[in-house]
Amino acid sequence: MNRVGIEKLHLYLSTLCLDMRDLAAARDKDPDKVVSDYLIDRRTLLPPWEDTVTFGANAAVPIIAEEDRDAIGLLVVGTESSVDFGKPISTNIHRALKLGPNVRNFETKHACYSGVAALDTAVNYVASGHNRGKKALVISTDFSRMHLGLKEEFVMGGVSAAVLVSDQPKLVEFETMKKGTWTLDTYDTFRPSAKHEVGNNEVSLYSYLDALEGAYRDYLESAGGKVDFDAYFRFLVYHTPFAGMAFQAHRTLTNLFSPKPRPELKADFDRRVRPALKYSRQAGSTYGSSNFAGIMSILTGDTPPADGDRIGFYAYGSGAVGEFYSGRILGGAVELAKAGKLDAEIARRRVLPVAEYEKLEQLRESYIENPDFTPDRAAHNGLYDEHYRGRGRLVLAGVKDFYRTYEWS
Amino acid sequence: MTKQEVIDVIKKNIVENLDDIKAEDIDPMKSMADYGANSLDIIEVVSCTMRELNIKIPRAELADIKNIDQLADRFVQNMNQSPQA
């Protein structure tokens, strides 16, 4: 079996965001409590000329070099927010990124598990040797629907990720034989139409935790021998429908496998889990990109990890499936990750006032299933000129008779 | 174990997981949310209590329970169905 892991990784958090304290104030909630419960500072917003195609492609642009284009043999896009029920957006992204014709492409769907379903396909493609030396590009791209005034409004958002998987990993190498999985048929959160994103929050939180426990126990069996929960994983990247959920996930595994008093639990959370939350705090819900946002957070964080540090990953998709797997950080990963200058890009995002955010969400909803529209590039007072024109980002030019046209800004 | 004893275990776990609350101030006819618990706190109290009572109910089946008294009923029902050794 080939070695396999992440050679390159980049995230994209768009060019617009909403400050959660502003939203809390507008909805008569305590801003401090909203931020401390959900651990979200800002959530991503997409301007009218971005959709899940551009959102995904724009994550990949900074990391795909000319030699990668020829080396990629597989493109898998994970999403639950596709713009078409038949044609996969992997085809739009394939064209936009100018990949070669001998590339297999398709979309994966399983709520927030879609990104790791795509990753696992790529990992198996490379590890098995069926890749014949080629690489796989995994893209995860998801964005929430409109939730104005609803209680879920505080845990919406999105982040896209592009992950180049190969037999020459440079950031994280996966331990492919260690993996635990758990499945249950449930309706916790789901998207029964292109506009609806519905469900029951409590059912979803409970399913998430049932799946975590089930997947982790299955992982322990696959790992063989004894796993000391405190010592085995230097970091834990839990799926983050909102970053605050990571605390509950960690509390659940800790109580099962290494119970400790609350102050010690909090200290352990700060040391092993909080470093993975940097970008989910800026994105809001991270959907299928959760685990990738976690890796990038750890690698670019204030406490640099050491070579060989093990990360335990938990992925969850409503519906539901849970998966626990692991990987190890490779030497030089921190420098490579920081070279992407993601923090500077995020700092440049424009913060929208709540009223403007509400208008934007209503406009974006009017685009769903709309056969003819042209996104207004004059919206948001010069945003296009400032963040797009000449910057080589993919944008939606327009939709005519349902045909979508994209171009580079 | 009586229902009252189950309620006492739930109360103890509420006290351990929430800030600034005493067991004697908790009314079982109220929900944990009435005492400032968010969804995550409630889930933790439920998980800790199930572990202590040595019962296992899929968490997803507990989502519609409205107050502490109903939660105790559900736990007692489970204990009667599968008596612990």
Short mmCIF file of C-alpha atoms in Angstrom, two decimals:
data_model
loop_
_atom_site.label_atom_id
_atom_site.label_comp_id
_atom_site.label_asym_id
_atom_site.label_seq_id
_atom_site.Cartn_x
_atom_site.Cartn_y
_atom_site.Cartn_z
CA MET A 1 0.00 0.00 0.00
CA ASN A 2 1.20 3.53 -0.79
CA ARG A 3 1.74 6.17 1.83
CA VAL A 4 -1.09 8.65 1.62
CA GLY A 5 -1.92 12.03 3.04
CA ILE A 6 -2.40 15.71 2.39
CA GLU A 7 0.18 17.33 0.15
CA LYS A 8 -1.51 20.75 -0.04
CA LEU A 9 -4.48 22.32 1.71
CA HIS A 10 -6.27 25.64 1.48
CA LEU A 11 -9.48 27.11 2.86
CA TYR A 12 -11.67 29.89 1.51
CA LEU A 13 -13.93 31.96 3.74
CA SER A 14 -15.20 34.34 1.07
CA THR A 15 -14.89 38.12 1.17
CA LEU A 16 -17.89 38.99 3.35
CA CYS A 17 -18.85 38.14 6.90
CA LEU A 18 -21.30 38.93 9.68
CA ASP A 19 -20.20 39.68 13.24
CA MET A 20 -22.17 37.43 15.61
CA ARG A 21 -22.28 40.13 18.29
CA ASP A 22 -24.06 42.42 15.83
CA LEU A 23 -26.53 39.65 15.02
CA ALA A 24 -27.11 38.87 18.71
CA ALA A 25 -27.82 42.54 19.45
CA ALA A 26 -30.23 42.77 16.49
CA ARG A 27 -32.13 39.71 17.76
CA ASP A 28 -32.25 40.84 21.43
CA LYS A 29 -29.82 38.20 22.64
CA ASP A 30 -26.87 38.59 24.98
CA PRO A 31 -23.85 38.93 22.64
CA ASP A 32 -21.41 37.50 25.21
CA LYS A 33 -23.56 34.42 25.77
CA VAL A 34 -24.08 33.84 22.05
CA VAL A 35 -20.34 33.94 21.43
CA SER A 36 -19.40 31.84 24.48
CA ASP A 37 -22.06 29.15 23.81
CA TYR A 38 -21.51 28.71 20.11
CA LEU A 39 -17.85 29.81 19.95
CA ILE A 40 -18.50 31.64 16.70
CA ASP A 41 -17.13 35.18 16.30
CA ARG A 42 -18.05 35.78 12.67
CA ARG A 43 -19.82 33.80 10.00
CA THR A 44 -19.06 33.71 6.31
CA LEU A 45 -21.42 35.37 3.83
CA LEU A 46 -21.31 34.89 0.07
CA PRO A 47 -21.76 37.88 -2.26
CA PRO A 48 -24.38 37.54 -5.03
CA TRP A 49 -21.82 36.42 -7.64
CA GLU A 50 -20.54 33.45 -5.61
CA ASP A 51 -22.21 30.04 -5.32
CA THR A 52 -21.03 26.59 -4.26
CA VAL A 53 -19.11 26.22 -7.55
CA THR A 54 -17.10 29.43 -7.15
CA PHE A 55 -16.79 28.87 -3.40
CA GLY A 56 -15.16 25.48 -4.01
CA ALA A 57 -12.99 26.55 -6.94
CA ASN A 58 -11.69 29.61 -5.10
CA ALA A 59 -10.35 27.39 -2.33
CA ALA A 60 -8.32 25.44 -4.89
CA VAL A 61 -6.89 28.29 -6.98
CA PRO A 62 -4.02 29.26 -4.62
CA ILE A 63 -2.69 25.69 -4.30
CA ILE A 64 -3.03 24.22 -7.80
CA ALA A 65 0.24 24.73 -9.65
CA GLU A 66 0.70 23.97 -13.34
CA GLU A 67 2.38 20.62 -12.62
CA ASP A 68 -0.52 19.61 -10.38
CA ARG A 69 -2.98 20.04 -13.25
CA ASP A 70 -1.28 17.23 -15.18
CA ALA A 71 -0.83 15.10 -12.07
CA ILE A 72 -4.46 15.06 -10.89
CA GLY A 73 -6.36 11.90 -11.87
CA LEU A 74 -9.38 12.22 -9.60
CA LEU A 75 -11.55 15.15 -8.57
CA VAL A 76 -14.22 14.58 -5.91
CA VAL A 77 -16.40 17.41 -4.66
CA GLY A 78 -18.30 16.96 -1.40
CA THR A 79 -21.40 19.11 -0.98
CA GLU A 80 -24.97 19.20 0.31
CA SER A 81 -25.55 22.58 -1.35
CA SER A 82 -25.17 21.72 -5.02
CA VAL A 83 -26.79 23.93 -7.66
CA ASP A 84 -28.09 20.95 -9.66
CA PHE A 85 -29.61 17.57 -8.79
CA GLY A 86 -28.10 15.79 -11.80
CA LYS A 87 -25.04 17.53 -13.14
CA PRO A 88 -22.37 17.45 -10.45
CA ILE A 89 -20.57 20.70 -9.70
CA SER A 90 -17.31 18.76 -9.96
CA THR A 91 -17.74 19.21 -13.73
CA ASN A 92 -17.99 23.01 -13.44
CA ILE A 93 -14.97 23.03 -11.15
CA HIS A 94 -13.02 20.69 -13.45
CA ARG A 95 -13.45 23.16 -16.31
CA ALA A 96 -12.71 26.21 -14.17
CA LEU A 97 -9.47 24.72 -12.85
CA LYS A 98 -8.40 23.61 -16.36
CA LEU A 99 -7.75 20.01 -15.36
CA GLY A 100 -7.01 17.42 -18.05
CA PRO A 101 -9.64 15.20 -19.71
CA ASN A 102 -8.46 11.90 -18.19
CA VAL A 103 -9.80 12.80 -14.76
CA ARG A 104 -12.58 10.94 -13.00
CA ASN A 105 -14.95 13.43 -11.34
CA PHE A 106 -18.06 13.18 -9.24
CA GLU A 107 -19.89 14.66 -6.28
CA THR A 108 -20.41 13.06 -2.86
CA LYS A 109 -23.38 13.82 -0.65
CA HIS A 110 -23.98 12.94 2.96
CA ALA A 111 -24.80 16.18 4.77
CA CYS A 112 -21.65 17.31 6.62
CA TYR A 113 -19.89 13.99 6.01
CA SER A 114 -19.63 14.70 2.27
CA GLY A 115 -16.13 16.20 2.57
CA VAL A 116 -14.69 13.22 4.41
CA ALA A 117 -16.55 10.80 2.10
CA ALA A 118 -14.70 12.56 -0.73
CA LEU A 119 -11.44 12.47 1.21
CA ASP A 120 -11.78 8.76 1.96
CA THR A 121 -12.36 8.00 -1.73
CA ALA A 122 -9.22 9.95 -2.59
CA VAL A 123 -7.21 8.28 0.17
CA ASN A 124 -8.22 4.81 -1.05
CA TYR A 125 -7.46 5.74 -4.67
CA VAL A 126 -3.92 6.73 -3.72
CA ALA A 127 -3.25 4.07 -1.07
CA SER A 128 -4.41 1.21 -3.29
CA GLY A 129 -2.00 2.08 -6.08
CA HIS A 130 -4.87 2.40 -8.54
CA ASN A 131 -3.78 6.02 -8.92
CA ARG A 132 -0.72 5.00 -11.02
CA GLY A 133 1.26 7.83 -9.47
CA LYS A 134 -1.49 10.40 -9.88
CA LYS A 135 -2.93 12.72 -7.25
CA ALA A 136 -6.49 13.35 -6.14
CA LEU A 137 -8.09 16.73 -5.58
CA VAL A 138 -10.82 16.86 -2.93
CA ILE A 139 -13.00 19.93 -2.64
CA SER A 140 -15.59 20.50 0.04
CA THR A 141 -18.00 23.38 -0.55
CA ASP A 142 -21.13 24.12 1.44
CA PHE A 143 -23.15 27.11 2.36
CA SER A 144 -26.23 27.58 4.54
CA ARG A 145 -29.68 28.62 3.34
CA MET A 146 -31.53 31.69 4.63
CA HIS A 147 -32.54 31.47 8.32
CA LEU A 148 -33.52 35.05 9.16
CA GLY A 149 -34.99 35.35 12.66
CA LEU A 150 -34.88 31.60 13.37
CA LYS A 151 -33.04 30.15 16.37
CA GLU A 152 -30.65 28.32 14.01
CA GLU A 153 -29.56 31.67 12.62
CA PHE A 154 -26.64 31.74 15.06
CA VAL A 155 -25.02 28.58 13.68
CA MET A 156 -25.08 29.24 9.94
CA GLY A 157 -22.23 30.09 7.56
CA GLY A 158 -19.75 28.14 5.50
CA VAL A 159 -16.14 27.47 4.52
CA SER A 160 -14.77 25.65 1.50
CA ALA A 161 -11.64 23.52 1.40
CA ALA A 162 -9.34 22.20 -1.30
CA VAL A 163 -7.19 19.21 -0.40
CA LEU A 164 -4.54 17.70 -2.65
CA VAL A 165 -4.13 14.05 -1.66
CA SER A 166 -1.08 12.12 -2.86
CA ASP A 167 1.55 9.51 -2.03
CA GLN A 168 3.94 12.37 -1.21
CA PRO A 169 2.09 13.95 1.73
CA LYS A 170 3.60 17.08 3.23
CA LEU A 171 1.08 18.19 5.87
CA VAL A 172 -0.64 15.14 7.35
CA GLU A 173 -0.18 11.43 6.69
CA PHE A 174 -3.23 9.26 7.38
CA GLU A 175 -3.17 6.02 9.37
CA THR A 176 -5.36 4.21 6.89
CA MET A 177 -5.82 1.00 8.86
CA LYS A 178 -7.27 2.84 11.85
CA LYS A 179 -10.85 3.87 11.31
CA GLY A 180 -14.18 3.57 13.08
CA THR A 181 -17.62 4.07 11.56
CA TRP A 182 -21.20 4.22 12.88
CA THR A 183 -24.50 4.59 11.01
CA LEU A 184 -28.13 5.29 11.99
CA ASP A 185 -31.19 6.20 9.91
CA THR A 186 -32.54 9.39 11.49
CA TYR A 187 -34.02 12.75 10.48
CA ASP A 188 -31.91 15.23 12.42
CA THR A 189 -31.06 17.96 9.92
CA PHE A 190 -31.85 17.60 6.25
CA ARG A 191 -32.51 19.50 3.01
CA PRO A 192 -35.74 18.20 1.47
CA SER A 193 -35.74 20.93 -1.22
CA ALA A 194 -33.24 23.33 -2.70
CA LYS A 195 -34.48 26.05 -0.34
CA HIS A 196 -35.17 24.21 2.89
CA GLU A 197 -32.58 23.31 5.48
CA VAL A 198 -34.61 21.93 8.35
CA GLY A 199 -34.51 19.58 11.31
CA ASN A 200 -34.48 19.23 15.05
CA ASN A 201 -31.47 20.63 16.87
CA GLU A 202 -31.73 18.37 19.90
CA VAL A 203 -32.12 15.22 17.80
CA SER A 204 -29.09 16.30 15.81
CA LEU A 205 -26.91 16.94 18.85
CA TYR A 206 -27.88 13.59 20.36
CA SER A 207 -27.28 11.74 17.06
CA TYR A 208 -23.92 13.45 16.71
CA LEU A 209 -22.90 12.17 20.17
CA ASP A 210 -24.27 8.65 19.65
CA ALA A 211 -22.29 8.51 16.41
CA LEU A 212 -19.17 9.87 18.13
CA GLU A 213 -19.25 7.20 20.81
CA GLY A 214 -20.07 4.46 18.30
CA ALA A 215 -17.40 5.49 15.80
CA TYR A 216 -14.74 5.94 18.50
CA ARG A 217 -15.38 2.49 19.97
CA ASP A 218 -15.09 1.05 16.45
CA TYR A 219 -11.83 3.01 15.97
CA LEU A 220 -10.43 1.49 19.17
CA GLU A 221 -11.05 -1.97 17.77
CA SER A 222 -9.35 -1.11 14.49
CA ALA A 223 -6.37 0.39 16.34
CA GLY A 224 -5.82 -2.82 18.32
CA GLY A 225 -4.06 -2.75 21.65
CA LYS A 226 -4.69 -0.12 24.22
CA VAL A 227 -5.31 3.51 23.29
CA ASP A 228 -4.75 5.94 26.16
CA PHE A 229 -7.23 8.71 25.30
CA ASP A 230 -5.14 11.34 27.10
CA ALA A 231 -1.78 10.43 25.59
CA TYR A 232 -2.55 8.94 22.17
CA PHE A 233 -3.95 12.06 20.48
CA ARG A 234 -2.03 15.33 20.72
CA PHE A 235 -4.97 17.06 19.01
CA LEU A 236 -8.63 16.24 18.46
CA VAL A 237 -10.52 17.69 15.52
CA TYR A 238 -14.25 17.21 16.10
CA HIS A 239 -16.85 18.05 13.49
CA THR A 240 -18.10 21.58 14.16
CA PRO A 241 -21.69 22.37 13.15
CA PHE A 242 -20.67 25.22 15.46
CA ALA A 243 -17.36 25.40 17.26
CA GLY A 244 -19.01 25.10 20.69
CA MET A 245 -20.06 21.55 19.82
CA ALA A 246 -16.42 20.48 19.99
CA PHE A 247 -16.46 21.06 23.75
CA GLN A 248 -19.43 18.76 24.18
CA ALA A 249 -17.84 16.13 21.96
CA HIS A 250 -14.65 16.26 24.00
CA ARG A 251 -16.58 16.16 27.26
CA THR A 252 -18.41 13.05 26.05
CA LEU A 253 -15.30 11.07 25.08
CA THR A 254 -13.45 12.26 28.19
CA ASN A 255 -16.23 11.12 30.51
CA LEU A 256 -16.25 7.72 28.83
CA PHE A 257 -12.55 7.05 28.53
CA SER A 258 -10.71 9.30 30.98
CA PRO A 259 -13.07 11.02 33.43
CA LYS A 260 -11.64 14.10 35.12
CA PRO A 261 -12.92 17.06 37.15
CA ARG A 262 -14.35 20.01 35.22
CA PRO A 263 -11.30 22.32 35.59
CA GLU A 264 -8.99 19.59 34.25
CA LEU A 265 -11.41 18.87 31.41
CA LYS A 266 -11.42 22.54 30.46
CA ALA A 267 -7.61 22.68 30.54
CA ASP A 268 -7.40 19.55 28.37
CA PHE A 269 -9.94 21.07 25.95
CA ASP A 270 -7.82 24.23 25.73
CA ARG A 271 -4.66 22.22 25.04
CA ARG A 272 -5.93 19.60 22.59
CA VAL A 273 -9.18 20.84 21.02
CA ARG A 274 -9.32 24.63 21.03
CA PRO A 275 -6.31 24.93 18.63
CA ALA A 276 -8.47 23.23 15.98
CA LEU A 277 -11.26 25.82 16.22
CA LYS A 278 -9.56 28.97 14.92
CA TYR A 279 -11.23 28.96 11.51
CA SER A 280 -14.60 27.55 12.51
CA ARG A 281 -14.90 30.56 14.81
CA GLN A 282 -14.57 32.71 11.66
CA ALA A 283 -16.79 30.62 9.37
CA GLY A 284 -19.80 29.62 11.47
CA SER A 285 -20.98 26.18 10.48
CA THR A 286 -18.15 24.39 8.70
CA TYR A 287 -20.28 21.64 7.10
CA GLY A 288 -18.18 19.12 5.14
CA SER A 289 -14.99 21.17 5.55
CA SER A 290 -14.85 20.78 9.34
CA ASN A 291 -11.92 18.39 9.55
CA PHE A 292 -9.93 20.38 6.98
CA ALA A 293 -10.58 23.64 8.81
CA GLY A 294 -9.38 21.88 11.96
CA ILE A 295 -6.08 20.81 10.40
CA MET A 296 -5.43 24.28 9.01
CA SER A 297 -6.25 25.85 12.39
CA ILE A 298 -3.75 23.62 14.19
CA LEU A 299 -0.98 24.17 11.64
CA THR A 300 -1.30 27.97 11.60
CA GLY A 301 -2.07 28.40 15.29
CA ASP A 302 -0.15 30.05 18.10
CA THR A 303 1.19 26.78 19.52
CA PRO A 304 3.12 25.08 16.74
CA PRO A 305 2.64 21.30 16.67
CA ALA A 306 5.59 18.93 16.67
CA ASP A 307 6.49 16.54 13.86
CA GLY A 308 4.62 13.29 14.30
CA ASP A 309 1.89 14.67 16.55
CA ARG A 310 -1.21 12.51 16.13
CA ILE A 311 -4.57 14.11 15.32
CA GLY A 312 -7.79 12.24 16.05
CA PHE A 313 -10.53 13.27 13.60
CA TYR A 314 -14.26 12.95 14.03
CA ALA A 315 -16.51 13.53 11.01
CA TYR A 316 -20.30 13.52 11.25
CA GLY A 317 -23.04 13.72 8.65
CA SER A 318 -26.68 14.12 9.60
CA GLY A 319 -28.83 11.30 8.47
CA ALA A 320 -26.54 9.91 9.94
CA VAL A 321 -22.97 8.63 9.87
CA GLY A 322 -20.04 9.17 12.19
CA GLU A 323 -16.42 8.39 11.44
CA PHE A 324 -13.32 8.49 13.63
CA TYR A 325 -9.87 8.27 12.02
CA SER A 326 -6.38 9.57 12.61
CA GLY A 327 -3.30 11.04 11.01
CA ARG A 328 0.11 12.41 11.95
CA ILE A 329 1.55 15.84 11.32
CA LEU A 330 4.60 15.85 9.04
CA GLY A 331 7.80 17.89 9.40
CA GLY A 332 7.62 21.24 7.60
CA ALA A 333 3.81 21.27 7.64
CA VAL A 334 3.57 24.45 9.71
CA GLU A 335 5.73 26.47 7.30
CA LEU A 336 3.79 25.23 4.27
CA ALA A 337 0.42 25.96 5.86
CA LYS A 338 1.43 29.43 6.98
CA ALA A 339 2.74 30.27 3.50
CA GLY A 340 -0.89 30.27 2.32
CA LYS A 341 -1.40 33.55 4.23
CA LEU A 342 -4.97 32.59 5.05
CA ASP A 343 -5.14 34.80 8.14
CA ALA A 344 -4.39 37.91 6.10
CA GLU A 345 -7.06 36.94 3.58
CA ILE A 346 -9.64 36.47 6.34
CA ALA A 347 -8.71 39.76 7.98
CA ARG A 348 -9.56 41.55 4.72
CA ARG A 349 -13.16 40.31 4.68
CA ARG A 350 -15.76 43.03 4.79
CA VAL A 351 -18.13 42.97 7.78
CA LEU A 352 -21.72 43.61 6.70
CA PRO A 353 -24.24 45.39 8.92
CA VAL A 354 -27.19 43.17 9.88
CA ALA A 355 -29.67 44.98 7.61
CA GLU A 356 -27.39 44.49 4.60
CA TYR A 357 -26.89 40.82 5.50
CA GLU A 358 -30.67 40.32 5.57
CA LYS A 359 -31.06 41.86 2.12
CA LEU A 360 -28.22 39.74 0.77
CA GLU A 361 -29.75 36.53 2.10
CA GLN A 362 -33.12 37.39 0.54
CA LEU A 363 -31.46 38.14 -2.78
CA ARG A 364 -29.50 34.88 -2.66
CA GLU A 365 -32.65 32.92 -1.92
CA SER A 366 -34.35 34.48 -4.95
CA TYR A 367 -31.55 32.96 -7.09
CA ILE A 368 -32.30 29.37 -6.03
CA GLU A 369 -34.01 27.44 -8.85
CA ASN A 370 -34.18 30.71 -10.79
CA PRO A 371 -33.67 30.03 -14.54
CA ASP A 372 -32.55 33.56 -15.45
CA PHE A 373 -30.56 36.07 -13.43
CA THR A 374 -27.42 38.15 -13.56
CA PRO A 375 -25.73 38.84 -10.22
CA ASP A 376 -25.35 42.55 -9.64
CA ARG A 377 -21.65 43.34 -9.34
CA ALA A 378 -22.43 46.85 -8.15
CA ALA A 379 -23.91 45.43 -4.94
CA HIS A 380 -22.09 46.02 -1.65
CA ASN A 381 -20.51 49.30 -2.62
CA GLY A 382 -17.35 48.42 -4.54
CA LEU A 383 -16.81 44.94 -3.09
CA TYR A 384 -16.30 43.46 -6.56
CA ASP A 385 -13.65 46.01 -7.50
CA GLU A 386 -11.90 45.70 -4.18
CA HIS A 387 -11.87 41.92 -3.71
CA TYR A 388 -12.43 40.37 -7.14
CA ARG A 389 -11.44 42.46 -10.16
CA GLY A 390 -7.99 41.36 -11.31
CA ARG A 391 -7.58 38.97 -8.38
CA GLY A 392 -8.21 35.77 -10.31
CA ARG A 393 -11.25 34.55 -8.43
CA LEU A 394 -13.99 32.49 -10.06
CA VAL A 395 -17.36 34.29 -10.21
CA LEU A 396 -20.81 33.43 -11.50
CA ALA A 397 -21.36 35.59 -14.58
CA GLY A 398 -25.01 34.68 -14.97
CA VAL A 399 -27.69 32.05 -15.41
CA LYS A 400 -29.75 31.84 -18.61
CA ASP A 401 -32.36 29.12 -19.21
CA PHE A 402 -30.76 27.34 -16.22
CA TYR A 403 -27.33 27.27 -17.94
CA ARG A 404 -24.71 28.68 -15.59
CA THR A 405 -21.72 30.64 -16.86
CA TYR A 406 -18.62 31.26 -14.80
CA GLU A 407 -15.64 33.50 -15.44
CA TRP A 408 -12.42 34.60 -13.76
CA SER A 409 -12.49 38.02 -12.14
CA MET B 1 -34.28 2.39 42.53
CA THR B 2 -37.22 4.74 43.10
CA LYS B 3 -38.17 7.61 40.84
CA GLN B 4 -37.19 10.03 43.62
CA GLU B 5 -33.70 8.53 43.72
CA VAL B 6 -33.41 8.91 39.95
CA ILE B 7 -34.47 12.56 40.25
CA ASP B 8 -31.80 13.04 42.91
CA VAL B 9 -29.12 11.70 40.56
CA ILE B 10 -30.32 14.04 37.80
CA LYS B 11 -30.28 16.97 40.25
CA LYS B 12 -26.75 16.12 41.37
CA ASN B 13 -25.57 16.16 37.75
CA ILE B 14 -27.32 19.46 37.09
CA VAL B 15 -25.45 20.96 40.04
CA GLU B 16 -22.15 19.56 38.77
CA ASN B 17 -22.61 20.84 35.24
CA LEU B 18 -24.26 24.23 35.73
CA ASP B 19 -22.86 27.21 37.53
CA ASP B 20 -24.41 28.61 40.72
CA ILE B 21 -27.30 26.28 41.40
CA LYS B 22 -28.23 24.18 44.47
CA ALA B 23 -30.05 20.82 44.36
CA GLU B 24 -32.75 21.98 46.76
CA ASP B 25 -33.68 24.83 44.42
CA ILE B 26 -34.47 22.54 41.48
CA ASP B 27 -38.14 21.86 40.70
CA PRO B 28 -38.52 18.60 38.70
CA MET B 29 -41.56 19.97 36.91
CA LYS B 30 -39.32 22.53 35.23
CA SER B 31 -36.89 21.97 32.39
CA MET B 32 -33.15 22.32 32.75
CA ALA B 33 -33.36 25.25 30.35
CA ASP B 34 -35.31 27.11 33.06
CA TYR B 35 -32.11 26.97 35.14
CA GLY B 36 -29.92 28.39 32.39
CA ALA B 37 -28.82 25.14 30.77
CA ASN B 38 -28.20 25.30 27.03
CA SER B 39 -28.72 22.30 24.74
CA LEU B 40 -25.16 21.14 25.30
CA ASP B 41 -25.47 21.26 29.10
CA ILE B 42 -28.71 19.27 28.97
CA ILE B 43 -27.10 16.62 26.84
CA GLU B 44 -24.21 16.33 29.29
CA VAL B 45 -26.49 16.00 32.31
CA VAL B 46 -28.44 13.27 30.52
CA SER B 47 -25.26 11.43 29.51
CA CYS B 48 -23.74 11.57 33.01
CA THR B 49 -26.97 10.39 34.60
CA MET B 50 -27.35 7.45 32.24
CA ARG B 51 -23.78 6.41 32.97
CA GLU B 52 -24.34 6.63 36.71
CA LEU B 53 -27.60 4.66 36.54
CA ASN B 54 -25.95 2.14 34.23
CA ILE B 55 -28.64 2.48 31.57
CA LYS B 56 -28.24 3.12 27.89
CA ILE B 57 -30.95 4.78 25.82
CA PRO B 58 -30.14 6.08 22.34
CA ARG B 59 -29.81 9.80 22.94
CA ALA B 60 -31.93 10.54 19.88
CA GLU B 61 -34.95 9.05 21.69
CA LEU B 62 -34.70 11.67 24.44
CA ALA B 63 -34.98 14.77 22.30
CA ASP B 64 -38.67 15.46 22.93
CA ILE B 65 -38.65 15.23 26.74
CA LYS B 66 -39.95 18.45 28.29
CA ASN B 67 -38.89 18.45 31.96
CA ILE B 68 -36.84 16.71 34.63
CA ASP B 69 -39.81 14.66 35.86
CA GLN B 70 -40.44 13.22 32.38
CA LEU B 71 -36.77 12.42 32.01
CA ALA B 72 -36.86 10.51 35.32
CA ASP B 73 -39.95 8.58 34.10
CA ARG B 74 -38.10 7.58 30.93
CA PHE B 75 -35.08 6.41 32.92
CA VAL B 76 -37.21 4.44 35.39
CA GLN B 77 -39.06 2.82 32.48
CA ASN B 78 -35.75 1.70 30.99
CA MET B 79 -34.49 0.35 34.32
CA ASN B 80 -37.67 -1.71 34.71
CA GLN B 81 -37.37 -3.09 31.18
CA SER B 82 -33.81 -4.28 31.66
CA PRO B 83 -33.11 -4.89 35.33
CA GLN B 84 -29.50 -4.35 36.22
CA ALA B 85 -27.57 -7.21 37.80
#
